[in-house]
Amino acid sequence: MSTELNPQQIPIIRPLWLSVTTEPVTHLEEAQNGESLIAGLADGTLRQLDLKSGETIFETSAHSMGILALSINSESNLVATTGEDNKIQIWDLIKKKSVLSYKAKSWIENAKWLGNKLFFSQGKNLFKWESGQTEPTLVTSWEHSISDFVLKNNSELAVCGYSRLSLYDLDTMEENQTFNWKGQLFKLCFSPNERFAVCASNDLTIHIWDLKRNKDLTMRGFVAKVRDLHFRPDGLYMANTSGSEVIIWDYMEPGPANKKPTVLGPLEKDVQFVRYQHNGKTLATFGEDGVILFWRPDLFGEKPLAIAGIRDQEISAALWTRNDQFVATGLQTGYIALYPTPEIKD
């Protein structure tokens, strides 16, 4: 089953602007005020760009080596970065200065703001930093490396890694519940109603916990490692990558078990990211070949509704803006591009 990308049939969306970074873009986020984009570059540079024009507002050498993680505080103007220099930095975008610089003993792989608390993982250890602290606090240590963590119910922190998924009380960091599964779990997400916890696994599977029924299941048969997965905001569907294919699962009651998924592709190259709109139903997929495809399988089946991107320019970072009006991409070849969202009526 192959998707033919015929420009004569599929509308082509041109970029509104293109900003040159010269260095590969490793991370891309939208600032809290919705007026700018924050980019992390492979040489350790942190750059803030005006969303409307793409012009640089602020730029600094955040790390002496490449940026590994970037997270923006949704309640303030703080942005956290981690780098290959083993440092974590917190920057104030209004004052244009660093408010925290902490050097660890090794790489800090993940860093995420959960409210006004910054959590980050370093190997087997999970740390927390809050405003006023001069150093982060160790909150838990695992036997094996921690791979991902996300917020659940605004009161629990969900953490996954090798062989387990654990839920912690966000205030006390006491472990509330643990789910065991053999193999390396990564790329954790919850369905919007937080009934399903979903993790990709290194054994070419997706593992799903139905928290309502206290059951779990495994989805197999993928052609390649799952790089990314994302739920539609209404929770009815989840998309994941698998090499040059995108798999869409039906999560309507009672869940995805024993349901045949929709397969988009194979496309020309592997898909790096899948992203649904924040408040809509359109899915965007981002490929190694620089191609962005917009989909509405419920209306158009396996045919894209629009195509964008720059051919042969690998996409290394991607997002929808929070108002769903634009898609932004960072490229491995050293560019950032902004595209308007295709218009569609349900």
XYZ file of C-alpha atoms in Angstrom, residues 26 38-48 58-70 79-93 96-103:
48
model
C 18.267 19.652 17.644
C 13.078 28.720 20.863
C 15.642 26.595 19.046
C 18.493 24.481 20.372
C 21.398 23.939 17.963
C 24.029 21.239 17.582
C 26.851 23.576 18.620
C 25.173 24.475 21.939
C 23.565 27.730 20.770
C 20.146 28.771 22.113
C 18.217 31.010 19.710
C 14.897 32.838 20.086
C 18.019 36.619 21.274
C 20.945 34.246 20.898
C 23.473 32.906 23.362
C 26.029 30.134 23.667
C 24.143 28.013 26.184
C 26.574 25.082 26.098
C 30.087 24.460 24.879
C 28.777 21.402 23.037
C 25.445 20.323 21.512
C 22.068 20.781 23.209
C 20.473 17.481 24.277
C 17.169 18.687 25.734
C 15.126 21.880 25.782
C 13.696 27.814 29.442
C 15.863 24.882 30.517
C 18.594 23.347 28.355
C 20.934 20.399 28.823
C 24.064 19.821 26.785
C 26.816 17.420 25.872
C 29.028 19.417 28.266
C 27.102 17.722 31.146
C 25.498 21.018 32.154
C 21.935 22.035 32.757
C 21.130 25.731 32.298
C 17.992 27.717 33.050
C 17.496 30.941 31.097
C 15.179 33.892 31.707
C 13.894 34.979 28.281
C 18.134 37.409 28.695
C 20.355 35.772 31.290
C 21.041 32.449 33.009
C 19.464 31.937 36.430
C 20.963 28.489 37.069
C 24.032 26.630 35.825
C 24.681 23.152 37.187
C 27.272 20.647 35.988
